[in-house]
């Protein structure tokens, strides 16, 4: 049930305000906090809280943010043997919250220094993994190198193609599962979601926010509904879905079960503040599943 996450680890600098400022406008905020984040670290924490054994391969800086990022991962039972500490600043994400939505600026920092050498050092862990998860907030050459390693070791890959501009079609043959949102899907494939899904049955899963997720099983389109919830902070909902989906696949769920499990976990995650603040434990997800999906 081991999952390896190869990806980013950041410190999120979160600001909340009643209204997004227009260009050139200054507004008052009512929230400020620093919380560990980064798509890789978020997905690692999400899977670990659900009960998977998770290893993280990433880079942080030798600054106070780096220390906090690693401490947080360890506190969430994520193995940090593969987290390198490099000279300079850790990655940060500036997150603006307002009107039930978010706008994010990421500064990669130490994430940009994750190299193939870091992947080689963790070969034994990768070989033993049920699933290896990727995102695209680390150097693309390192992603491609690690994808080759996963294929060499015959380990299934879950790639969450965010930010989408980092994705290339050269990556698709390596992916057992690709999990873009609807916007990312159209950016990547250049066709509408329906056409894209039909090209990659049971491999392309498109997340639809509160409406759930969708894939094509080779014969029909499967829409797996979301769950009713009241959103406090949507930051990290997609990462929670991916971590939970990976946990589901690693524990032997079929595709539809794993997607539904991911939807339930994501619906819980938005009910609390911070990318990782609302990431649920397995029992919470089981209870939400019992309530039944009801978004449609």
PDB file of C-alpha atoms in Angstrom:
ATOM      1  CA  UNK A   1       0.000   0.000   0.000  1.00  0.00           C
ATOM      2  CA  UNK A   2       3.029   2.240  -0.479  1.00  0.00           C
ATOM      3  CA  UNK A   3       2.731   5.417  -2.540  1.00  0.00           C
ATOM      4  CA  UNK A   4       5.636   7.589  -3.632  1.00  0.00           C
ATOM      5  CA  UNK A   5       5.037  11.242  -4.453  1.00  0.00           C
ATOM      6  CA  UNK A   6       7.566  13.023  -6.666  1.00  0.00           C
ATOM      7  CA  UNK A   7       6.733  16.710  -6.580  1.00  0.00           C
ATOM      8  CA  UNK A   8       6.720  20.119  -5.005  1.00  0.00           C
ATOM      9  CA  UNK A   9       6.726  21.200  -1.377  1.00  0.00           C
ATOM     10  CA  UNK A  10       5.973  24.847  -0.588  1.00  0.00           C
ATOM     11  CA  UNK A  11       4.993  27.192   2.172  1.00  0.00           C
ATOM     12  CA  UNK A  12       1.645  28.813   1.368  1.00  0.00           C
ATOM     13  CA  UNK A  13       1.281  32.492   2.257  1.00  0.00           C
ATOM     14  CA  UNK A  14      -2.472  32.864   2.526  1.00  0.00           C
ATOM     15  CA  UNK A  15      -4.367  36.156   2.449  1.00  0.00           C
ATOM     16  CA  UNK A  16      -8.147  36.461   2.685  1.00  0.00           C
ATOM     17  CA  UNK A  17     -10.273  39.424   1.661  1.00  0.00           C
ATOM     18  CA  UNK A  18     -13.946  40.149   1.014  1.00  0.00           C
ATOM     19  CA  UNK A  19     -13.348  41.109  -2.612  1.00  0.00           C
ATOM     20  CA  UNK A  20     -10.606  40.360  -5.141  1.00  0.00           C
ATOM     21  CA  UNK A  21      -8.797  43.645  -5.912  1.00  0.00           C
ATOM     22  CA  UNK A  22      -9.125  45.026  -9.411  1.00  0.00           C
ATOM     23  CA  UNK A  23      -5.970  45.984 -11.298  1.00  0.00           C
ATOM     24  CA  UNK A  24      -4.267  48.850  -9.452  1.00  0.00           C
ATOM     25  CA  UNK A  25      -6.672  48.615  -6.512  1.00  0.00           C
ATOM     26  CA  UNK A  26      -5.737  48.157  -2.842  1.00  0.00           C
ATOM     27  CA  UNK A  27      -8.202  46.343  -0.559  1.00  0.00           C
ATOM     28  CA  UNK A  28      -8.114  45.350   3.096  1.00  0.00           C
ATOM     29  CA  UNK A  29      -7.657  41.725   4.047  1.00  0.00           C
ATOM     30  CA  UNK A  30      -9.007  39.868   7.062  1.00  0.00           C
ATOM     31  CA  UNK A  31      -6.889  36.683   7.059  1.00  0.00           C
ATOM     32  CA  UNK A  32      -3.170  36.007   6.903  1.00  0.00           C
ATOM     33  CA  UNK A  33      -1.477  32.713   7.656  1.00  0.00           C
ATOM     34  CA  UNK A  34       1.499  30.601   6.622  1.00  0.00           C
ATOM     35  CA  UNK A  35       0.575  26.963   6.010  1.00  0.00           C
ATOM     36  CA  UNK A  36       2.549  24.125   4.398  1.00  0.00           C
ATOM     37  CA  UNK A  37       1.515  23.365   0.834  1.00  0.00           C
ATOM     38  CA  UNK A  38       2.767  22.576  -2.659  1.00  0.00           C
ATOM     39  CA  UNK A  39       0.863  20.157  -4.851  1.00  0.00           C
ATOM     40  CA  UNK A  40       3.262  17.293  -4.179  1.00  0.00           C
ATOM     41  CA  UNK A  41       3.291  17.722  -0.420  1.00  0.00           C
ATOM     42  CA  UNK A  42      -0.479  18.222  -0.353  1.00  0.00           C
ATOM     43  CA  UNK A  43      -1.086  14.983  -2.232  1.00  0.00           C
ATOM     44  CA  UNK A  44       1.372  13.141  -0.005  1.00  0.00           C
ATOM     45  CA  UNK A  45      -0.378  14.355   3.154  1.00  0.00           C
ATOM     46  CA  UNK A  46      -3.808  13.516   1.715  1.00  0.00           C
ATOM     47  CA  UNK A  47      -2.807   9.908   0.987  1.00  0.00           C
ATOM     48  CA  UNK A  48      -0.988   9.499   4.314  1.00  0.00           C
ATOM     49  CA  UNK A  49      -3.948  10.704   6.372  1.00  0.00           C
ATOM     50  CA  UNK A  50      -6.071   8.071   4.670  1.00  0.00           C
ATOM     51  CA  UNK A  51      -3.693   5.334   5.790  1.00  0.00           C
ATOM     52  CA  UNK A  52      -1.241   4.811   2.924  1.00  0.00           C
ATOM     53  CA  UNK A  53       2.485   4.505   3.566  1.00  0.00           C
ATOM     54  CA  UNK A  54       3.792   7.556   1.691  1.00  0.00           C
ATOM     55  CA  UNK A  55       7.327   8.529   0.653  1.00  0.00           C
ATOM     56  CA  UNK A  56       8.032  12.063  -0.577  1.00  0.00           C
ATOM     57  CA  UNK A  57      10.744  12.940  -3.114  1.00  0.00           C
ATOM     58  CA  UNK A  58      11.207  16.699  -3.178  1.00  0.00           C
ATOM     59  CA  UNK A  59      13.553  19.602  -2.372  1.00  0.00           C
ATOM     60  CA  UNK A  60      13.262  22.333   0.248  1.00  0.00           C
ATOM     61  CA  UNK A  61      15.547  25.251   1.066  1.00  0.00           C
ATOM     62  CA  UNK A  62      17.803  25.605   4.090  1.00  0.00           C
ATOM     63  CA  UNK A  63      15.510  28.300   5.510  1.00  0.00           C
ATOM     64  CA  UNK A  64      12.864  28.356   8.224  1.00  0.00           C
ATOM     65  CA  UNK A  65      10.142  27.485   5.695  1.00  0.00           C
ATOM     66  CA  UNK A  66      12.067  24.357   4.671  1.00  0.00           C
ATOM     67  CA  UNK A  67      12.300  23.191   8.277  1.00  0.00           C
ATOM     68  CA  UNK A  68       8.576  23.765   8.787  1.00  0.00           C
ATOM     69  CA  UNK A  69       7.656  21.951   5.554  1.00  0.00           C
ATOM     70  CA  UNK A  70       9.639  18.844   6.527  1.00  0.00           C
ATOM     71  CA  UNK A  71       8.354  18.894  10.116  1.00  0.00           C
ATOM     72  CA  UNK A  72       4.783  19.066   8.844  1.00  0.00           C
ATOM     73  CA  UNK A  73       5.308  16.136   6.483  1.00  0.00           C
ATOM     74  CA  UNK A  74       6.776  14.047   9.285  1.00  0.00           C
ATOM     75  CA  UNK A  75       3.913  15.001  11.603  1.00  0.00           C
ATOM     76  CA  UNK A  76       1.567  13.618   8.956  1.00  0.00           C
ATOM     77  CA  UNK A  77       3.513  10.310   8.821  1.00  0.00           C
ATOM     78  CA  UNK A  78       5.074  11.032   5.419  1.00  0.00           C
ATOM     79  CA  UNK A  79       8.551   9.496   5.044  1.00  0.00           C
ATOM     80  CA  UNK A  80      10.965  12.336   4.213  1.00  0.00           C
ATOM     81  CA  UNK A  81      14.047  10.260   3.397  1.00  0.00           C
ATOM     82  CA  UNK A  82      13.774  11.533  -0.186  1.00  0.00           C
ATOM     83  CA  UNK A  83      13.372  15.220   0.707  1.00  0.00           C
ATOM     84  CA  UNK A  84      16.622  17.017  -0.085  1.00  0.00           C
ATOM     85  CA  UNK A  85      17.708  20.237   1.630  1.00  0.00           C
ATOM     86  CA  UNK A  86      19.451  22.643  -0.767  1.00  0.00           C
ATOM     87  CA  UNK A  87      21.010  26.076  -0.440  1.00  0.00           C
ATOM     88  CA  UNK A  88      18.580  28.976  -0.804  1.00  0.00           C
ATOM     89  CA  UNK A  89      14.890  29.609  -0.387  1.00  0.00           C
ATOM     90  CA  UNK A  90      12.085  27.081  -0.227  1.00  0.00           C
ATOM     91  CA  UNK A  91       9.228  27.312  -2.687  1.00  0.00           C
ATOM     92  CA  UNK A  92       6.286  29.490  -1.763  1.00  0.00           C
ATOM     93  CA  UNK A  93       2.746  29.985  -3.020  1.00  0.00           C
ATOM     94  CA  UNK A  94       0.978  33.321  -2.574  1.00  0.00           C
ATOM     95  CA  UNK A  95      -2.710  32.456  -2.218  1.00  0.00           C
ATOM     96  CA  UNK A  96      -5.463  35.053  -2.321  1.00  0.00           C
ATOM     97  CA  UNK A  97      -8.830  33.875  -0.991  1.00  0.00           C
ATOM     98  CA  UNK A  98     -12.076  35.688  -1.704  1.00  0.00           C
ATOM     99  CA  UNK A  99     -15.663  35.080  -2.780  1.00  0.00           C
ATOM    100  CA  UNK A 100     -15.360  31.318  -2.198  1.00  0.00           C
ATOM    101  CA  UNK A 101     -12.498  30.986  -4.687  1.00  0.00           C
ATOM    102  CA  UNK A 102      -8.728  31.431  -4.883  1.00  0.00           C
ATOM    103  CA  UNK A 103      -5.962  32.954  -7.031  1.00  0.00           C
ATOM    104  CA  UNK A 104      -2.448  31.578  -6.660  1.00  0.00           C
ATOM    105  CA  UNK A 105       1.084  32.674  -7.616  1.00  0.00           C
ATOM    106  CA  UNK A 106       3.783  30.025  -7.137  1.00  0.00           C
ATOM    107  CA  UNK A 107       7.510  30.837  -6.768  1.00  0.00           C
ATOM    108  CA  UNK A 108       9.307  27.458  -7.178  1.00  0.00           C
ATOM    109  CA  UNK A 109      12.453  28.159  -5.131  1.00  0.00           C
ATOM    110  CA  UNK A 110      14.097  24.886  -4.091  1.00  0.00           C
ATOM    111  CA  UNK A 111      11.577  22.867  -6.120  1.00  0.00           C
ATOM    112  CA  UNK A 112      13.455  23.922  -9.250  1.00  0.00           C
ATOM    113  CA  UNK A 113      16.555  22.085  -7.939  1.00  0.00           C
ATOM    114  CA  UNK A 114      15.046  18.588  -7.860  1.00  0.00           C
ATOM    115  CA  UNK A 115      17.268  16.588 -10.227  1.00  0.00           C
ATOM    116  CA  UNK A 116      17.532  13.067 -11.682  1.00  0.00           C
ATOM    117  CA  UNK A 117      20.165  12.361  -9.022  1.00  0.00           C
ATOM    118  CA  UNK A 118      17.451  12.689  -6.366  1.00  0.00           C
ATOM    119  CA  UNK A 119      15.382  10.127  -8.301  1.00  0.00           C
ATOM    120  CA  UNK A 120      18.319   7.700  -8.582  1.00  0.00           C
ATOM    121  CA  UNK A 121      18.891   7.897  -4.829  1.00  0.00           C
ATOM    122  CA  UNK A 122      15.304   6.692  -4.224  1.00  0.00           C
ATOM    123  CA  UNK A 123      15.181   3.882  -6.822  1.00  0.00           C
ATOM    124  CA  UNK A 124      14.524   1.173  -4.245  1.00  0.00           C
ATOM    125  CA  UNK A 125      11.524   3.055  -2.862  1.00  0.00           C
ATOM    126  CA  UNK A 126      10.101   3.678  -6.341  1.00  0.00           C
ATOM    127  CA  UNK A 127      10.425  -0.028  -7.207  1.00  0.00           C
ATOM    128  CA  UNK A 128       8.359  -1.025  -4.160  1.00  0.00           C
ATOM    129  CA  UNK A 129       5.543   1.498  -4.743  1.00  0.00           C
ATOM    130  CA  UNK A 130       2.003   0.555  -5.710  1.00  0.00           C
ATOM    131  CA  UNK A 131       1.562   3.987  -7.321  1.00  0.00           C
ATOM    132  CA  UNK A 132       3.911   6.893  -8.038  1.00  0.00           C
ATOM    133  CA  UNK A 133       2.260  10.318  -8.132  1.00  0.00           C
ATOM    134  CA  UNK A 134       3.521  13.311 -10.108  1.00  0.00           C
ATOM    135  CA  UNK A 135       2.517  16.933 -10.656  1.00  0.00           C
ATOM    136  CA  UNK A 136       4.263  19.555 -12.790  1.00  0.00           C
ATOM    137  CA  UNK A 137       5.635  22.065 -10.246  1.00  0.00           C
ATOM    138  CA  UNK A 138       9.141  20.553 -10.486  1.00  0.00           C
ATOM    139  CA  UNK A 139      11.585  20.619 -13.453  1.00  0.00           C
ATOM    140  CA  UNK A 140      10.082  18.841 -16.456  1.00  0.00           C
ATOM    141  CA  UNK A 141      13.353  17.026 -17.340  1.00  0.00           C
ATOM    142  CA  UNK A 142      13.252  15.482 -13.853  1.00  0.00           C
ATOM    143  CA  UNK A 143       9.620  14.448 -14.361  1.00  0.00           C
ATOM    144  CA  UNK A 144      10.495  12.786 -17.679  1.00  0.00           C
ATOM    145  CA  UNK A 145      13.475  11.002 -16.141  1.00  0.00           C
ATOM    146  CA  UNK A 146      11.353   9.708 -13.261  1.00  0.00           C
ATOM    147  CA  UNK A 147       8.589   8.596 -15.624  1.00  0.00           C
ATOM    148  CA  UNK A 148      11.170   6.493 -17.492  1.00  0.00           C
ATOM    149  CA  UNK A 149      12.231   4.937 -14.182  1.00  0.00           C
ATOM    150  CA  UNK A 150       8.650   4.053 -13.326  1.00  0.00           C
ATOM    151  CA  UNK A 151       8.209   2.347 -16.685  1.00  0.00           C
ATOM    152  CA  UNK A 152      11.505   0.479 -16.208  1.00  0.00           C
ATOM    153  CA  UNK A 153      10.270  -0.777 -12.828  1.00  0.00           C
ATOM    154  CA  UNK A 154       6.705  -1.404 -14.094  1.00  0.00           C
ATOM    155  CA  UNK A 155       5.173   0.880 -11.448  1.00  0.00           C
ATOM    156  CA  UNK A 156       1.833   2.591 -12.286  1.00  0.00           C
ATOM    157  CA  UNK A 157       1.947   6.386 -12.620  1.00  0.00           C
ATOM    158  CA  UNK A 158      -0.723   8.875 -11.615  1.00  0.00           C
ATOM    159  CA  UNK A 159       0.062  12.255 -13.183  1.00  0.00           C
ATOM    160  CA  UNK A 160      -1.883  15.330 -12.131  1.00  0.00           C
ATOM    161  CA  UNK A 161      -0.960  17.736 -14.983  1.00  0.00           C
ATOM    162  CA  UNK A 162      -0.859  21.013 -13.087  1.00  0.00           C
ATOM    163  CA  UNK A 163       0.219  23.524 -14.171  1.00  0.00           C
ATOM    164  CA  UNK A 164      -0.964  22.267 -17.557  1.00  0.00           C
ATOM    165  CA  UNK A 165       1.630  24.244 -19.517  1.00  0.00           C
ATOM    166  CA  UNK A 166       4.263  21.794 -18.249  1.00  0.00           C
ATOM    167  CA  UNK A 167       2.538  18.802 -19.832  1.00  0.00           C
ATOM    168  CA  UNK A 168       3.623  17.343 -23.155  1.00  0.00           C
ATOM    169  CA  UNK A 169       2.038  14.457 -25.041  1.00  0.00           C
ATOM    170  CA  UNK A 170       5.348  12.594 -24.623  1.00  0.00           C
ATOM    171  CA  UNK A 171       4.232  11.983 -21.052  1.00  0.00           C
ATOM    172  CA  UNK A 172       0.939  10.290 -21.892  1.00  0.00           C
ATOM    173  CA  UNK A 173       2.301   6.803 -22.701  1.00  0.00           C
ATOM    174  CA  UNK A 174       3.794   6.621 -19.199  1.00  0.00           C
ATOM    175  CA  UNK A 175       0.539   7.425 -17.402  1.00  0.00           C
ATOM    176  CA  UNK A 176      -1.767   4.789 -16.006  1.00  0.00           C
ATOM    177  CA  UNK A 177      -3.960   7.714 -14.906  1.00  0.00           C
ATOM    178  CA  UNK A 178      -4.046  11.381 -15.908  1.00  0.00           C
ATOM    179  CA  UNK A 179      -6.220  13.659 -13.742  1.00  0.00           C
ATOM    180  CA  UNK A 180      -6.666  17.162 -15.185  1.00  0.00           C
ATOM    181  CA  UNK A 181      -9.572  19.432 -14.406  1.00  0.00           C
ATOM    182  CA  UNK A 182     -11.829  20.410 -17.306  1.00  0.00           C
ATOM    183  CA  UNK A 183      -9.840  23.534 -18.222  1.00  0.00           C
ATOM    184  CA  UNK A 184      -6.518  21.679 -18.090  1.00  0.00           C
ATOM    185  CA  UNK A 185      -7.975  18.865 -20.190  1.00  0.00           C
ATOM    186  CA  UNK A 186      -8.909  21.219 -23.028  1.00  0.00           C
ATOM    187  CA  UNK A 187      -5.533  23.001 -22.802  1.00  0.00           C
ATOM    188  CA  UNK A 188      -3.664  19.715 -23.034  1.00  0.00           C
ATOM    189  CA  UNK A 189      -5.605  17.924 -25.742  1.00  0.00           C
ATOM    190  CA  UNK A 190      -6.933  20.842 -27.792  1.00  0.00           C
ATOM    191  CA  UNK A 191     -10.379  19.246 -28.085  1.00  0.00           C
ATOM    192  CA  UNK A 192     -13.440  19.251 -25.871  1.00  0.00           C
ATOM    193  CA  UNK A 193     -13.559  17.013 -22.816  1.00  0.00           C
ATOM    194  CA  UNK A 194     -15.800  14.365 -24.379  1.00  0.00           C
ATOM    195  CA  UNK A 195     -13.474  13.817 -27.337  1.00  0.00           C
ATOM    196  CA  UNK A 196     -10.416  13.679 -25.090  1.00  0.00           C
ATOM    197  CA  UNK A 197     -11.993  11.151 -22.727  1.00  0.00           C
ATOM    198  CA  UNK A 198     -12.883   8.836 -25.601  1.00  0.00           C
ATOM    199  CA  UNK A 199      -9.242   8.771 -26.714  1.00  0.00           C
ATOM    200  CA  UNK A 200      -8.050   7.430 -23.345  1.00  0.00           C
ATOM    201  CA  UNK A 201     -10.588   5.032 -21.809  1.00  0.00           C
ATOM    202  CA  UNK A 202     -10.088   4.272 -18.120  1.00  0.00           C
ATOM    203  CA  UNK A 203      -6.896   6.384 -18.063  1.00  0.00           C
ATOM    204  CA  UNK A 204      -8.099   9.984 -18.347  1.00  0.00           C
ATOM    205  CA  UNK A 205     -10.157  11.153 -15.353  1.00  0.00           C
ATOM    206  CA  UNK A 206     -11.382  14.739 -15.567  1.00  0.00           C
ATOM    207  CA  UNK A 207     -12.242  16.413 -12.273  1.00  0.00           C
ATOM    208  CA  UNK A 208     -15.275  18.725 -12.281  1.00  0.00           C
ATOM    209  CA  UNK A 209     -15.098  20.479  -8.920  1.00  0.00           C
ATOM    210  CA  UNK A 210     -18.281  20.143  -6.890  1.00  0.00           C
ATOM    211  CA  UNK A 211     -19.882  18.143  -9.710  1.00  0.00           C
ATOM    212  CA  UNK A 212     -17.465  15.256  -9.228  1.00  0.00           C
ATOM    213  CA  UNK A 213     -15.403  13.636 -11.967  1.00  0.00           C
ATOM    214  CA  UNK A 214     -15.829  11.911 -15.304  1.00  0.00           C
ATOM    215  CA  UNK A 215     -14.117   9.226 -17.388  1.00  0.00           C
ATOM    216  CA  UNK A 216     -14.877   6.968 -20.380  1.00  0.00           C
ATOM    217  CA  UNK A 217     -14.859   3.210 -19.799  1.00  0.00           C
ATOM    218  CA  UNK A 218     -14.537   2.216 -23.452  1.00  0.00           C
ATOM    219  CA  UNK A 219     -18.277   2.012 -24.021  1.00  0.00           C
ATOM    220  CA  UNK A 220     -19.903   4.836 -22.108  1.00  0.00           C
ATOM    221  CA  UNK A 221     -19.130   8.018 -20.220  1.00  0.00           C
ATOM    222  CA  UNK A 222     -19.133   7.531 -16.451  1.00  0.00           C
ATOM    223  CA  UNK A 223     -20.007  10.599 -14.375  1.00  0.00           C
ATOM    224  CA  UNK A 224     -19.172  10.042 -10.722  1.00  0.00           C
ATOM    225  CA  UNK A 225     -21.144  12.651  -8.815  1.00  0.00           C
ATOM    226  CA  UNK A 226     -19.712  14.961  -6.189  1.00  0.00           C
ATOM    227  CA  UNK A 227     -21.062  15.523  -2.674  1.00  0.00           C
ATOM    228  CA  UNK A 228     -22.993  18.425  -1.213  1.00  0.00           C
ATOM    229  CA  UNK A 229     -20.798  20.606   0.929  1.00  0.00           C
ATOM    230  CA  UNK A 230     -20.352  24.197   2.095  1.00  0.00           C
ATOM    231  CA  UNK A 231     -16.957  25.440   0.931  1.00  0.00           C
ATOM    232  CA  UNK A 232     -14.795  27.468   3.318  1.00  0.00           C
ATOM    233  CA  UNK A 233     -11.553  27.229   1.304  1.00  0.00           C
ATOM    234  CA  UNK A 234     -11.214  25.353  -2.003  1.00  0.00           C
ATOM    235  CA  UNK A 235      -7.390  25.415  -1.928  1.00  0.00           C
ATOM    236  CA  UNK A 236      -6.107  21.841  -2.071  1.00  0.00           C
ATOM    237  CA  UNK A 237      -9.386  20.166  -3.071  1.00  0.00           C
ATOM    238  CA  UNK A 238      -7.858  18.808  -6.274  1.00  0.00           C
ATOM    239  CA  UNK A 239      -4.801  17.595  -4.370  1.00  0.00           C
ATOM    240  CA  UNK A 240      -7.031  15.846  -1.863  1.00  0.00           C
ATOM    241  CA  UNK A 241      -8.881  14.132  -4.714  1.00  0.00           C
ATOM    242  CA  UNK A 242      -5.597  12.918  -6.209  1.00  0.00           C
ATOM    243  CA  UNK A 243      -4.188  11.682  -2.911  1.00  0.00           C
ATOM    244  CA  UNK A 244      -7.421   9.870  -2.115  1.00  0.00           C
ATOM    245  CA  UNK A 245      -7.742   8.465  -5.628  1.00  0.00           C
ATOM    246  CA  UNK A 246      -4.172   7.122  -5.404  1.00  0.00           C
ATOM    247  CA  UNK A 247      -4.944   5.607  -1.991  1.00  0.00           C
ATOM    248  CA  UNK A 248      -8.006   3.940  -3.491  1.00  0.00           C
ATOM    249  CA  UNK A 249      -6.069   2.466  -6.402  1.00  0.00           C
ATOM    250  CA  UNK A 250      -3.230   1.346  -4.112  1.00  0.00           C
ATOM    251  CA  UNK A 251      -5.673  -0.450  -1.811  1.00  0.00           C
ATOM    252  CA  UNK A 252      -7.359  -2.329  -4.646  1.00  0.00           C
ATOM    253  CA  UNK A 253     -10.473  -0.292  -5.410  1.00  0.00           C
ATOM    254  CA  UNK A 254     -11.743  -0.404  -8.971  1.00  0.00           C
ATOM    255  CA  UNK A 255     -11.669   2.814 -10.998  1.00  0.00           C
ATOM    256  CA  UNK A 256     -15.198   3.989 -10.201  1.00  0.00           C
ATOM    257  CA  UNK A 257     -14.803   3.223  -6.496  1.00  0.00           C
ATOM    258  CA  UNK A 258     -11.491   5.104  -6.358  1.00  0.00           C
ATOM    259  CA  UNK A 259     -12.966   8.150  -8.130  1.00  0.00           C
ATOM    260  CA  UNK A 260     -15.974   8.188  -5.785  1.00  0.00           C
ATOM    261  CA  UNK A 261     -13.664   7.886  -2.785  1.00  0.00           C
ATOM    262  CA  UNK A 262     -11.622  10.811  -4.151  1.00  0.00           C
ATOM    263  CA  UNK A 263     -14.764  12.905  -4.600  1.00  0.00           C
ATOM    264  CA  UNK A 264     -15.860  12.257  -1.033  1.00  0.00           C
ATOM    265  CA  UNK A 265     -12.442  13.182   0.356  1.00  0.00           C
ATOM    266  CA  UNK A 266     -12.325  16.379  -1.727  1.00  0.00           C
ATOM    267  CA  UNK A 267     -15.775  17.437  -0.501  1.00  0.00           C
ATOM    268  CA  UNK A 268     -14.563  17.166   3.075  1.00  0.00           C
ATOM    269  CA  UNK A 269     -11.337  19.042   2.383  1.00  0.00           C
ATOM    270  CA  UNK A 270     -13.038  22.311   1.402  1.00  0.00           C
ATOM    271  CA  UNK A 271     -14.875  22.579   4.719  1.00  0.00           C
ATOM    272  CA  UNK A 272     -11.814  23.853   6.603  1.00  0.00           C
ATOM    273  CA  UNK A 273      -9.142  26.498   6.073  1.00  0.00           C
ATOM    274  CA  UNK A 274      -5.859  25.732   4.293  1.00  0.00           C
ATOM    275  CA  UNK A 275      -4.798  23.315   1.586  1.00  0.00           C
ATOM    276  CA  UNK A 276      -4.151  20.564   4.134  1.00  0.00           C
ATOM    277  CA  UNK A 277      -6.422  21.780   6.936  1.00  0.00           C
ATOM    278  CA  UNK A 278      -9.466  19.787   5.926  1.00  0.00           C
ATOM    279  CA  UNK A 279      -7.811  16.703   4.461  1.00  0.00           C
ATOM    280  CA  UNK A 280      -9.763  13.850   6.018  1.00  0.00           C
ATOM    281  CA  UNK A 281      -8.991  10.507   7.626  1.00  0.00           C
ATOM    282  CA  UNK A 282     -10.327   7.296   6.077  1.00  0.00           C
ATOM    283  CA  UNK A 283     -13.235   6.961   8.523  1.00  0.00           C
ATOM    284  CA  UNK A 284     -14.457  10.467   7.666  1.00  0.00           C
ATOM    285  CA  UNK A 285     -14.476   9.557   3.977  1.00  0.00           C
ATOM    286  CA  UNK A 286     -16.359   6.339   4.686  1.00  0.00           C
ATOM    287  CA  UNK A 287     -19.013   8.316   6.571  1.00  0.00           C
ATOM    288  CA  UNK A 288     -19.342  10.813   3.708  1.00  0.00           C
ATOM    289  CA  UNK A 289     -19.713   7.931   1.238  1.00  0.00           C
ATOM    290  CA  UNK A 290     -22.563   6.549   3.344  1.00  0.00           C
ATOM    291  CA  UNK A 291     -24.360   9.891   3.003  1.00  0.00           C
ATOM    292  CA  UNK A 292     -24.402   9.401  -0.772  1.00  0.00           C
ATOM    293  CA  UNK A 293     -23.388  11.711  -3.579  1.00  0.00           C
ATOM    294  CA  UNK A 294     -25.896  14.401  -4.338  1.00  0.00           C
ATOM    295  CA  UNK A 295     -24.367  17.084  -6.512  1.00  0.00           C
ATOM    296  CA  UNK A 296     -26.461  16.326  -9.570  1.00  0.00           C
TER     297      UNK A 296
END
